[in-house]
Steps between C-alpha positions, in 0.01 A plus 500: 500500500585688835833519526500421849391180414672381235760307696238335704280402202849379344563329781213288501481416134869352578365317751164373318758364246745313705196325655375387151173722545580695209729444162575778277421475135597705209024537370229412611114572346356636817701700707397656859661782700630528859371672742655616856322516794651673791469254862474706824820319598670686247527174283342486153258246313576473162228387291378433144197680437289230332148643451529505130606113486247436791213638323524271241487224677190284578392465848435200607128456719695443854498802639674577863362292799346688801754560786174368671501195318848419500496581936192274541617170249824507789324532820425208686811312396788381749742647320607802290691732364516881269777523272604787322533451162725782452687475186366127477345605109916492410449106515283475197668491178362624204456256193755600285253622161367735789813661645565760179090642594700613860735688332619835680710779351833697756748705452769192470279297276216273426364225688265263559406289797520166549315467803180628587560866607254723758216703303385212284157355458468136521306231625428435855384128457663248743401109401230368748676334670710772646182644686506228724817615692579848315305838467642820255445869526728662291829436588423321866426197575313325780638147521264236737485156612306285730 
């Protein structure tokens, strides 16, 4: 790892565990590294490089809505409003017999999350009954009511 980074990345993994985003565990089967990515702020995203775990992982048949689509099911109702979603995957837990497949390797250890962290493939399906008031892209939302 950079070395100018390694208090930062520390930093974060601290942080990731005192939310209960992440425990560390002593194995785990699959196992995923880290990856830093500079910010023009001078911050730092620390991520877990994935790929491996997401290509084995069947993708489902919903693929991503057109920004079109998601613009026109809003218009023409009284009220509305975009959310950012920012962060907003952190409020999906992981099943516990899944957490060990989002295993990560550091410096100070190995962990796994608990919660579901940025990078991962997963299903976009929202029950029916959420597309009467609620569109998704990504991680925004366009929330709408009569």
């Amino acid at each position: 790892m950079n070395p100018n980074y390694v208090a930062k990345v520390k930093e974060e993994i601290d942080k990731l565990l005192r939310v209960w985003f992440i425990r560390a565990v002593k194995k785990a089967t699959w196992l995923s590294p880290i990856v830093v990515i500079p910010k023009k702020n001078g911050q730092i995203r620390v991520c877990v490089n994935y790929r491996k775990l997401n290509a084995s992982i069947v993708m489902d048949a919903f693929p991503l809505p057109f920004t079109d689509g998601v613009l026109d099911a809003v218009a023409g109702h009284e009220c509305y409003s975009f959310l950012d979603g920012f962060n907003g995957y952190n409020q999906i837990r992981m099943h516990p017999d899944e957490q060990e497949k989002m295993s990560f390797v550091t410096e100070w250890g190995v962990f796994v999350a608990i919660v579901m962290m940025f990078g991962l493939k997963t299903s976009n399906k929202l029950s029916p009954n959420f597309s009467a008031f609620m569109q998704v892209f990504l991680d925004d939302f366009a929330v709408y009511g009569q």
